[in-house]
Short mmCIF file of C-alpha atoms and ligand atoms in Angstrom, two decimals:
data_model
loop_
_atom_site.label_atom_id
_atom_site.label_comp_id
_atom_site.label_asym_id
_atom_site.label_seq_id
_atom_site.Cartn_x
_atom_site.Cartn_y
_atom_site.Cartn_z
CA MET A 1 13.30 -49.03 8.78
CA ILE A 2 10.78 -46.94 6.88
CA LEU A 3 7.18 -47.51 5.83
CA VAL A 4 6.32 -48.72 2.34
CA GLU A 5 4.53 -45.44 1.45
CA GLU A 6 7.42 -43.33 2.70
CA ALA A 7 9.92 -45.46 0.75
CA LEU A 8 7.84 -45.07 -2.40
CA HIS A 9 7.56 -41.32 -1.84
CA GLN A 10 11.34 -40.92 -1.41
CA ILE A 11 12.05 -43.11 -4.44
CA LEU A 12 9.66 -41.36 -6.80
CA GLN A 13 11.11 -37.97 -5.86
CA LYS A 14 14.46 -39.15 -7.19
CA ILE A 15 13.11 -40.65 -10.39
CA PRO A 16 13.21 -38.33 -13.41
CA ARG A 17 11.03 -38.62 -16.47
CA LEU A 18 13.23 -39.37 -19.47
CA GLY A 19 13.54 -37.28 -22.63
CA MET A 20 11.65 -37.76 -25.87
CA GLU A 21 12.37 -39.49 -29.13
CA ARG A 22 10.58 -39.54 -32.47
CA LEU A 23 9.51 -42.93 -33.78
CA PRO A 24 7.65 -44.39 -36.74
CA ILE A 25 4.17 -45.00 -35.38
CA LEU A 26 4.32 -48.80 -35.55
CA GLN A 27 7.29 -48.72 -33.20
CA ALA A 28 5.43 -46.42 -30.82
CA ARG A 29 2.83 -48.96 -29.72
CA THR A 30 2.89 -49.51 -25.90
CA ARG A 31 4.95 -46.31 -25.52
CA ILE A 32 3.84 -43.08 -23.89
CA LEU A 33 2.96 -40.13 -26.05
CA ALA A 34 5.11 -37.05 -25.42
CA GLU A 35 3.05 -34.53 -27.41
CA ASP A 36 -0.58 -33.51 -27.77
CA ILE A 37 -2.12 -34.63 -31.04
CA ARG A 38 -4.61 -32.33 -32.71
CA CYS A 39 -6.58 -33.05 -35.81
CA SER A 40 -5.50 -30.92 -38.78
CA ARG A 41 -8.73 -31.48 -40.73
CA ASN A 42 -12.16 -32.96 -40.18
CA ILE A 43 -12.43 -36.76 -40.10
CA PRO A 44 -14.18 -37.75 -42.26
CA PRO A 45 -13.10 -34.80 -44.40
CA TRP A 46 -16.40 -34.68 -46.34
CA ASP A 47 -19.95 -35.98 -46.01
CA ASN A 48 -19.90 -39.47 -47.50
CA SER A 49 -22.11 -42.45 -48.01
CA ALA A 50 -22.36 -45.11 -45.29
CA MET A 51 -24.06 -47.55 -47.71
CA ASP A 52 -24.04 -48.80 -51.27
CA GLY A 53 -27.18 -47.36 -52.85
CA TYR A 54 -28.53 -44.14 -54.31
CA THR A 55 -28.07 -40.63 -53.05
CA VAL A 56 -31.26 -38.63 -53.43
CA ARG A 57 -32.97 -35.40 -52.44
CA TRP A 58 -35.13 -36.06 -49.41
CA ALA A 59 -37.87 -33.86 -50.84
CA ASP A 60 -38.12 -36.26 -53.82
CA ILE A 61 -38.90 -39.40 -51.82
CA GLN A 62 -41.83 -38.06 -49.82
CA GLY A 63 -44.60 -40.68 -49.71
CA ALA A 64 -42.42 -43.35 -51.37
CA SER A 65 -43.44 -46.96 -50.63
CA ARG A 66 -43.30 -50.36 -52.28
CA PRO A 67 -46.65 -49.95 -54.13
CA ASN A 68 -45.94 -46.29 -54.82
CA PRO A 69 -42.19 -45.82 -55.44
CA ALA A 70 -40.50 -42.49 -56.16
CA ILE A 71 -38.99 -42.71 -59.66
CA LEU A 72 -35.77 -40.76 -60.10
CA ARG A 73 -33.38 -40.20 -63.02
CA VAL A 74 -29.88 -41.63 -62.38
CA LEU A 75 -27.15 -39.14 -63.31
CA GLY A 76 -24.28 -41.57 -62.98
CA ASP A 77 -22.26 -44.03 -60.95
CA LEU A 78 -20.00 -42.89 -58.12
CA PRO A 79 -17.48 -45.41 -56.81
CA ALA A 80 -15.57 -44.75 -53.57
CA GLY A 81 -12.52 -42.56 -54.13
CA ARG A 82 -14.12 -40.51 -56.93
CA VAL A 83 -15.76 -37.13 -56.75
CA PHE A 84 -18.96 -36.47 -58.73
CA LYS A 85 -18.59 -33.46 -61.01
CA GLY A 86 -21.98 -31.87 -61.23
CA GLN A 87 -24.96 -31.15 -59.09
CA GLY A 88 -28.18 -32.92 -58.30
CA GLY A 89 -31.51 -31.34 -59.09
CA PRO A 90 -35.17 -32.24 -58.45
CA GLY A 91 -36.11 -35.76 -59.52
CA GLU A 92 -32.48 -36.89 -59.81
CA ALA A 93 -30.28 -39.45 -58.05
CA VAL A 94 -26.70 -40.77 -58.27
CA ARG A 95 -25.71 -44.39 -57.71
CA ILE A 96 -23.18 -44.20 -54.88
CA MET A 97 -20.82 -46.62 -53.14
CA THR A 98 -19.86 -46.69 -49.45
CA GLY A 99 -17.27 -44.00 -48.70
CA ALA A 100 -17.90 -41.87 -51.80
CA PRO A 101 -18.44 -38.14 -51.13
CA ILE A 102 -22.09 -37.02 -51.36
CA PRO A 103 -22.41 -34.87 -54.49
CA GLU A 104 -23.81 -31.38 -54.13
CA GLY A 105 -27.57 -31.13 -54.24
CA PHE A 106 -28.26 -34.45 -52.44
CA ASP A 107 -28.97 -34.98 -48.77
CA THR A 108 -29.94 -38.61 -48.14
CA VAL A 109 -28.77 -42.11 -49.17
CA VAL A 110 -31.18 -45.01 -49.82
CA GLN A 111 -29.56 -48.39 -49.54
CA VAL A 112 -29.60 -50.54 -52.67
CA GLU A 113 -31.96 -53.12 -51.07
CA ASP A 114 -34.72 -50.49 -50.93
CA THR A 115 -34.45 -49.62 -54.63
CA GLU A 116 -34.79 -51.17 -58.06
CA LYS A 117 -32.88 -50.16 -61.16
CA ASP A 118 -35.04 -49.55 -64.20
CA GLY A 119 -32.96 -48.48 -67.23
CA ASP A 120 -31.59 -45.00 -66.52
CA ARG A 121 -34.09 -44.60 -63.67
CA VAL A 122 -34.32 -45.96 -60.17
CA LYS A 123 -37.39 -46.81 -58.15
CA VAL A 124 -37.12 -45.87 -54.46
CA PHE A 125 -39.44 -47.85 -52.20
CA VAL A 126 -38.94 -46.13 -48.84
CA LEU A 127 -39.12 -42.78 -47.17
CA LEU A 128 -36.15 -42.37 -44.82
CA GLU A 129 -35.25 -39.57 -42.44
CA LYS A 130 -33.39 -36.70 -44.03
CA GLY A 131 -29.61 -37.30 -43.85
CA LYS A 132 -30.01 -41.07 -43.41
CA ASN A 133 -26.98 -43.23 -44.33
CA ILE A 134 -24.64 -40.25 -44.53
CA ARG A 135 -21.48 -39.98 -42.46
CA PHE A 136 -21.07 -36.29 -41.87
CA SER A 137 -17.81 -34.41 -42.15
CA GLY A 138 -16.14 -34.10 -38.72
CA GLU A 139 -18.48 -36.59 -37.03
CA ASP A 140 -15.43 -38.62 -35.95
CA VAL A 141 -13.05 -35.76 -35.12
CA LYS A 142 -13.29 -32.05 -35.88
CA ALA A 143 -10.40 -29.97 -37.20
CA GLY A 144 -8.41 -28.53 -34.28
CA GLU A 145 -9.78 -31.03 -31.76
CA LYS A 146 -7.29 -32.69 -29.38
CA VAL A 147 -7.53 -36.44 -29.97
CA MET A 148 -4.67 -37.58 -27.73
CA GLU A 149 -2.50 -35.93 -25.15
CA ALA A 150 1.00 -36.25 -23.76
CA GLY A 151 1.03 -39.08 -21.24
CA ASP A 152 -1.41 -41.29 -23.17
CA PHE A 153 -0.48 -44.95 -23.49
CA LEU A 154 -0.43 -45.82 -27.20
CA ARG A 155 -2.74 -48.70 -28.01
CA PRO A 156 -3.57 -50.05 -31.47
CA ALA A 157 -6.49 -47.60 -31.83
CA HIS A 158 -4.12 -44.69 -31.18
CA ILE A 159 -1.75 -45.95 -33.86
CA GLY A 160 -4.67 -46.18 -36.32
CA MET A 161 -5.80 -42.66 -35.43
CA LEU A 162 -2.26 -41.31 -35.98
CA ALA A 163 -2.25 -43.00 -39.37
CA SER A 164 -5.58 -41.47 -40.29
CA LEU A 165 -4.10 -38.06 -39.39
CA GLN A 166 -1.24 -38.88 -41.77
CA ARG A 167 1.23 -38.78 -38.88
CA SER A 168 3.87 -41.35 -39.75
CA MET A 169 6.19 -40.25 -36.90
CA VAL A 170 5.30 -39.43 -33.33
CA SER A 171 7.10 -38.15 -30.21
CA VAL A 172 7.18 -40.55 -27.28
CA TYR A 173 9.14 -40.71 -24.03
CA GLN A 174 12.32 -42.75 -24.12
CA GLN A 175 12.30 -46.27 -22.74
CA PRO A 176 14.33 -46.59 -19.55
CA ARG A 177 17.37 -48.84 -19.79
CA VAL A 178 17.63 -50.83 -16.61
CA ALA A 179 20.90 -52.50 -15.62
CA ILE A 180 20.47 -55.77 -13.74
CA LEU A 181 23.24 -57.15 -11.57
CA SER A 182 23.08 -60.29 -9.46
CA THR A 183 25.50 -60.51 -6.57
CA GLY A 184 26.76 -63.51 -4.67
CA ASP A 185 29.70 -65.92 -4.60
CA GLU A 186 27.24 -68.81 -4.58
CA LEU A 187 25.72 -67.95 -7.95
CA LEU A 188 26.12 -69.96 -11.11
CA GLU A 189 25.20 -68.79 -14.60
CA ILE A 190 22.36 -70.55 -16.42
CA ASP A 191 24.71 -72.41 -18.79
CA GLU A 192 27.51 -73.24 -16.32
CA PRO A 193 27.91 -76.85 -15.19
CA TRP A 194 26.08 -77.48 -11.94
CA GLU A 195 28.23 -77.59 -8.83
CA GLU A 196 27.52 -78.55 -5.28
CA GLY A 197 26.91 -75.57 -3.01
CA LYS A 198 25.94 -73.30 -5.89
CA ILE A 199 22.64 -71.66 -6.77
CA VAL A 200 21.60 -70.86 -10.31
CA ASN A 201 21.20 -67.14 -10.94
CA SER A 202 17.48 -66.97 -11.63
CA ASN A 203 16.99 -63.41 -10.38
CA SER A 204 18.63 -61.85 -13.44
CA TYR A 205 16.02 -63.59 -15.55
CA SER A 206 12.94 -62.86 -13.49
CA LEU A 207 14.05 -59.25 -13.03
CA ALA A 208 14.85 -58.77 -16.73
CA SER A 209 11.40 -60.12 -17.54
CA LEU A 210 9.81 -57.74 -15.05
CA VAL A 211 11.75 -54.84 -16.57
CA ALA A 212 10.56 -55.77 -20.06
CA GLU A 213 7.00 -56.24 -18.83
CA SER A 214 7.11 -52.78 -17.28
CA GLY A 215 8.19 -51.26 -20.59
CA GLY A 216 11.92 -50.89 -19.82
CA ILE A 217 14.95 -52.29 -21.64
CA PRO A 218 16.93 -54.74 -19.50
CA LEU A 219 20.73 -54.68 -19.67
CA GLN A 220 22.28 -57.79 -18.17
CA LEU A 221 25.41 -57.17 -16.14
CA GLY A 222 25.79 -60.79 -15.08
CA ILE A 223 26.99 -61.87 -11.65
CA ALA A 224 29.25 -59.91 -9.31
CA LYS A 225 31.26 -61.74 -6.70
CA ASP A 226 30.86 -60.54 -3.12
CA ARG A 227 34.02 -58.49 -3.48
CA ARG A 228 34.45 -54.76 -3.53
CA GLU A 229 36.43 -54.54 -6.78
CA ASP A 230 34.09 -56.76 -8.74
CA LEU A 231 30.98 -54.99 -7.45
CA THR A 232 32.45 -51.53 -8.12
CA ALA A 233 33.52 -52.43 -11.63
CA ARG A 234 30.10 -53.81 -12.56
CA ILE A 235 28.15 -51.02 -10.94
CA GLN A 236 30.31 -48.56 -12.91
CA GLN A 237 29.41 -50.47 -16.09
CA GLY A 238 25.76 -50.21 -15.14
CA LEU A 239 25.91 -46.42 -15.03
CA VAL A 240 25.31 -46.35 -18.80
CA ALA A 241 21.74 -47.32 -17.92
CA ASP A 242 19.05 -44.98 -16.56
CA LEU A 243 18.38 -47.14 -13.52
CA LEU A 244 20.32 -49.89 -11.72
CA VAL A 245 18.87 -52.90 -10.01
CA THR A 246 21.01 -55.29 -8.00
CA SER A 247 19.91 -58.41 -6.19
CA GLY A 248 21.46 -59.87 -3.06
CA GLY A 249 24.05 -58.48 -0.69
CA VAL A 250 21.77 -56.09 1.22
CA SER A 251 21.31 -58.04 4.45
CA VAL A 252 23.53 -57.85 7.50
CA GLY A 253 25.96 -60.65 6.60
CA ASP A 254 29.72 -60.11 6.33
CA TYR A 255 29.51 -60.40 2.55
CA ASP A 256 26.60 -58.04 2.10
CA LEU A 257 28.48 -55.28 0.35
CA VAL A 258 25.85 -53.56 -1.78
CA LYS A 259 24.80 -51.04 0.91
CA ARG A 260 28.42 -50.25 1.61
CA MET A 261 29.16 -49.71 -2.08
CA LEU A 262 26.08 -47.51 -2.41
CA ASN A 263 27.35 -45.36 0.48
CA GLU A 264 30.88 -45.21 -0.89
CA LEU A 265 30.12 -44.61 -4.56
CA GLY A 266 27.02 -42.45 -4.07
CA GLN A 267 24.34 -41.71 -1.50
CA MET A 268 22.06 -44.19 0.18
CA ASN A 269 18.58 -42.79 0.92
CA PHE A 270 17.33 -45.62 3.06
CA TRP A 271 17.78 -49.26 3.88
CA LYS A 272 15.01 -51.55 5.11
CA VAL A 273 11.30 -51.19 4.49
CA ALA A 274 8.51 -52.40 6.77
CA MET A 275 7.33 -55.16 4.47
CA ARG A 276 7.58 -58.91 4.00
CA PRO A 277 8.96 -60.26 1.79
CA GLY A 278 11.44 -57.58 0.80
CA GLN A 279 12.43 -55.96 4.07
CA PRO A 280 16.13 -55.44 3.31
CA LEU A 281 15.85 -53.00 0.40
CA ALA A 282 18.52 -50.37 -0.15
CA PHE A 283 17.83 -47.33 -2.31
CA GLY A 284 20.10 -44.50 -3.33
CA THR A 285 21.82 -42.82 -6.24
CA ILE A 286 25.25 -43.17 -7.81
CA SER A 287 26.36 -40.39 -10.17
CA GLY A 288 22.73 -39.28 -10.28
CA LYS A 289 21.48 -42.74 -11.33
CA PRO A 290 18.94 -44.38 -9.02
CA LEU A 291 20.04 -47.77 -7.67
CA PHE A 292 17.75 -50.34 -6.09
CA GLY A 293 19.56 -52.89 -3.96
CA LEU A 294 16.92 -55.63 -3.92
CA PRO A 295 17.18 -58.58 -1.56
CA GLY A 296 18.57 -61.79 -3.03
CA ASN A 297 15.76 -64.18 -2.24
CA PRO A 298 13.89 -64.82 -5.48
CA VAL A 299 10.42 -63.92 -4.16
CA SER A 300 11.67 -60.90 -2.22
CA SER A 301 13.41 -59.43 -5.24
CA MET A 302 10.28 -59.84 -7.39
CA VAL A 303 7.90 -58.42 -4.78
CA SER A 304 10.22 -55.45 -4.11
CA PHE A 305 10.44 -54.87 -7.83
CA GLU A 306 6.67 -54.86 -8.12
CA GLN A 307 6.33 -52.41 -5.26
CA PHE A 308 9.13 -49.95 -6.07
CA VAL A 309 10.95 -50.53 -9.35
CA ARG A 310 7.92 -50.94 -11.58
CA PRO A 311 6.38 -47.57 -10.62
CA SER A 312 9.81 -46.00 -11.13
CA ILE A 313 10.12 -47.43 -14.64
CA LEU A 314 6.59 -46.24 -15.43
CA LYS A 315 7.44 -42.75 -14.16
CA MET A 316 10.62 -42.61 -16.25
CA SER A 317 8.65 -43.77 -19.29
CA GLY A 318 6.20 -40.87 -18.97
CA HIS A 319 3.15 -42.75 -17.63
CA LYS A 320 0.60 -40.56 -15.86
CA ASN A 321 -0.36 -43.29 -13.41
CA LEU A 322 2.20 -45.54 -11.90
CA PHE A 323 0.29 -48.26 -10.11
CA ARG A 324 -1.64 -51.29 -11.14
CA PRO A 325 -5.35 -51.08 -10.48
CA THR A 326 -5.90 -53.11 -7.33
CA LEU A 327 -8.92 -55.30 -6.78
CA ARG A 328 -10.86 -56.68 -3.83
CA ALA A 329 -11.01 -60.42 -3.31
CA VAL A 330 -12.75 -62.62 -0.77
CA LEU A 331 -10.36 -64.81 1.22
CA ARG A 332 -11.04 -68.54 1.16
CA GLU A 333 -8.85 -69.26 4.19
CA ASP A 334 -7.63 -67.60 7.42
CA ILE A 335 -4.26 -65.87 7.23
CA SER A 336 -2.44 -64.85 10.39
CA LYS A 337 0.71 -62.79 10.72
CA LYS A 338 2.65 -60.73 13.25
CA ALA A 339 2.00 -57.00 13.52
CA GLY A 340 4.74 -54.66 12.30
CA LEU A 341 5.22 -55.34 8.60
CA VAL A 342 2.94 -55.14 5.55
CA HIS A 343 2.68 -58.64 4.14
CA PHE A 344 2.39 -59.43 0.45
CA ILE A 345 0.93 -62.91 0.23
CA ARG A 346 1.04 -64.88 -2.99
CA CYS A 347 -2.40 -66.00 -3.95
CA ARG A 348 -4.40 -67.69 -6.64
CA LEU A 349 -7.37 -65.69 -7.85
CA ILE A 350 -10.58 -67.49 -8.69
CA PRO A 351 -13.31 -65.49 -10.41
CA GLU A 352 -16.76 -66.84 -9.55
CA GLU A 353 -20.23 -65.33 -9.89
CA GLY A 354 -19.05 -61.77 -10.24
CA LYS A 355 -16.60 -62.02 -7.33
CA VAL A 356 -12.94 -62.86 -7.09
CA TYR A 357 -11.83 -65.34 -4.44
CA ALA A 358 -8.26 -65.68 -3.16
CA THR A 359 -6.44 -68.71 -1.80
CA THR A 360 -2.79 -68.68 -0.80
CA THR A 361 -0.32 -70.59 -2.92
CA GLY A 362 0.87 -72.47 0.15
CA GLU A 363 4.36 -72.09 1.62
CA GLN A 364 5.17 -68.36 1.67
CA GLY A 365 8.95 -68.50 2.25
CA SER A 366 10.87 -65.83 0.35
CA GLY A 367 12.93 -68.47 -1.39
CA ILE A 368 9.91 -70.36 -2.76
CA LEU A 369 9.89 -69.14 -6.36
CA SER A 370 7.20 -71.68 -7.28
CA SER A 371 4.81 -69.64 -5.11
CA MET A 372 5.25 -66.79 -7.63
CA VAL A 373 4.72 -69.17 -10.54
CA LYS A 374 1.38 -70.24 -9.06
CA ALA A 375 0.31 -66.77 -7.98
CA GLN A 376 -2.02 -64.51 -9.92
CA GLY A 377 -1.84 -61.78 -7.34
CA LEU A 378 -0.53 -60.51 -4.02
CA VAL A 379 -2.89 -60.14 -1.07
CA VAL A 380 -1.84 -57.03 0.84
CA LEU A 381 -2.26 -57.26 4.63
CA PRO A 382 -1.61 -53.98 6.46
CA ARG A 383 1.12 -53.63 9.09
CA GLU A 384 -1.06 -53.65 12.15
CA GLN A 385 -3.33 -56.51 11.06
CA THR A 386 -2.63 -59.89 12.64
CA LEU A 387 -5.48 -61.97 11.29
CA ALA A 388 -7.56 -62.02 8.13
CA ARG A 389 -10.41 -64.48 8.22
CA ALA A 390 -11.93 -66.61 5.48
CA GLY A 391 -14.82 -64.64 4.00
CA GLU A 392 -13.13 -61.28 4.59
CA GLU A 393 -12.51 -58.92 1.67
CA VAL A 394 -8.88 -58.05 1.16
CA LYS A 395 -6.89 -55.82 -1.19
CA VAL A 396 -5.10 -57.64 -4.01
CA ILE A 397 -2.43 -56.46 -6.43
CA PRO A 398 -3.06 -58.50 -9.57
CA LEU A 399 0.07 -59.84 -11.25
CA ASP A 400 -1.64 -61.84 -13.96
CA PRO A 401 -2.57 -59.69 -16.99
CA LEU A 402 -5.91 -61.54 -17.08
CA PHE A 403 -6.79 -59.83 -13.82
CA SER A 404 -5.38 -56.42 -14.63
CA HIS A 405 -6.44 -54.55 -17.74
CA SER A 406 -3.10 -54.53 -19.42
CA PRO A 407 0.47 -55.49 -18.66
CA TYR A 408 1.20 -51.75 -18.62
CA PRO A 409 -2.00 -50.30 -17.21
CA PRO A 410 -2.31 -46.67 -18.16
CA PHE A 411 -4.49 -45.85 -15.17
CA ALA A 412 -4.69 -46.46 -11.45
CA ILE A 413 -7.49 -46.97 -8.99
CA LYS A 414 -7.24 -44.72 -5.96
CA GLU A 415 -7.02 -46.55 -2.67
P1 AMP B 501 21.47 -62.48 -0.08
O1 AMP B 501 20.42 -61.39 -0.01
O2 AMP B 501 22.63 -62.09 -0.93
O3 AMP B 501 21.88 -62.94 1.28
O4 AMP B 501 20.77 -63.69 -0.78
C1 AMP B 501 19.79 -64.43 -0.13
C2 AMP B 501 19.55 -65.73 -0.83
O5 AMP B 501 18.91 -65.46 -2.05
C3 AMP B 501 20.79 -66.49 -1.23
O6 AMP B 501 21.17 -67.37 -0.24
C4 AMP B 501 20.35 -67.25 -2.45
O7 AMP B 501 19.77 -68.45 -2.05
C5 AMP B 501 19.29 -66.39 -3.03
N1 AMP B 501 19.80 -65.64 -4.19
C6 AMP B 501 20.61 -64.57 -4.16
N2 AMP B 501 20.85 -64.13 -5.39
C7 AMP B 501 20.17 -64.92 -6.23
C8 AMP B 501 20.02 -64.98 -7.64
N3 AMP B 501 20.62 -64.09 -8.42
N4 AMP B 501 19.24 -65.95 -8.16
C9 AMP B 501 18.64 -66.82 -7.36
N5 AMP B 501 18.73 -66.83 -6.03
C10 AMP B 501 19.50 -65.91 -5.46
MG1 MG B 502 24.50 -62.74 -1.17
#
């Protein structure tokens, strides 16, 4: 049996980052950038008006006020998208719309509310600071500046910025394909008629959802019987994927064949981790592809996934940080446990007056899937701890996106 940290360390060493692909930017959202993005020209490219109004020479509006306006000659009208041919001189102004480039000779924009049109002249009622209401060239991004870098998680703002740089395609890391195989003679597919003694294969569905939520592409391999030939055949099929995840068949029962297959078809790195739920986890590689043999119990497989498979998918996808930001919550009840294993306890999270409180979801058996449905997070109790009291602050891994910043957080909080 190895410690959780050691297991994670061994796993991540075996997990490669995938190659790159080029995508139209709209398809790149939620993916990880695989190139640095530099700005080819200033944004905005030229000084332009931030208001509808008149562009003027600051020197000409000295002392202007409502009773004593500056009166300027209007050279023309400049809608956004046009460039004014000509130059401004003393005593002159140009009517200008938001976004239009400031014509040469002018240095300030007076918004229309502070002016009054009078034939081919305009009265300006205010003295503003020089440069007021102008968006200066490069004030957003300067030519040559790095605006994004490889490893950045692409959010809507990034997609907009790529568009404004006229980048219609972008290089991102490939999405890991993750094969999911449930094992067990007792399993029944979702649409098969119910039979006594059988259990519906729910793991394939929760695991596929976890894969998708982590940014991977799930490939369903169905159910393998607890028989060598069937397991081998399906694992071989799964080798088209970048990563394999099986559930069930990793305990010590006579029919628990996954470890044996892992040893026969490839190499097993370890079996059993000092955690609950999720102790019987097997990890190894087959033909260079990492395989996670997760335990069959529905909660165990999900908690093991959260702990080990999710960071692996994030690493393959090019993320810089692989872990969810954890938070601190105040326990609302005592929790006791035996020393020896790290416990991950399903909890509800209640935000109140700037604090988060945690209560357990009740029965913590590893077969109680409803405890995961109710849970917004996992309270983490260290190996050696035997009692956590109500009122104590504990570490929590948030599972609910409302409590983490994003379903694929691009950052981590150091422990
Ligand atoms: P195992 O690790 O194969 O001994 O499985 C432990 C228990 O987990 C089984 O007795 C089932 O009740 C449950 N289980 C295993 N596989 C699945 C699955 N794919 N979906 C739902 N429950 C499962
Ligand atoms: Mg089984």
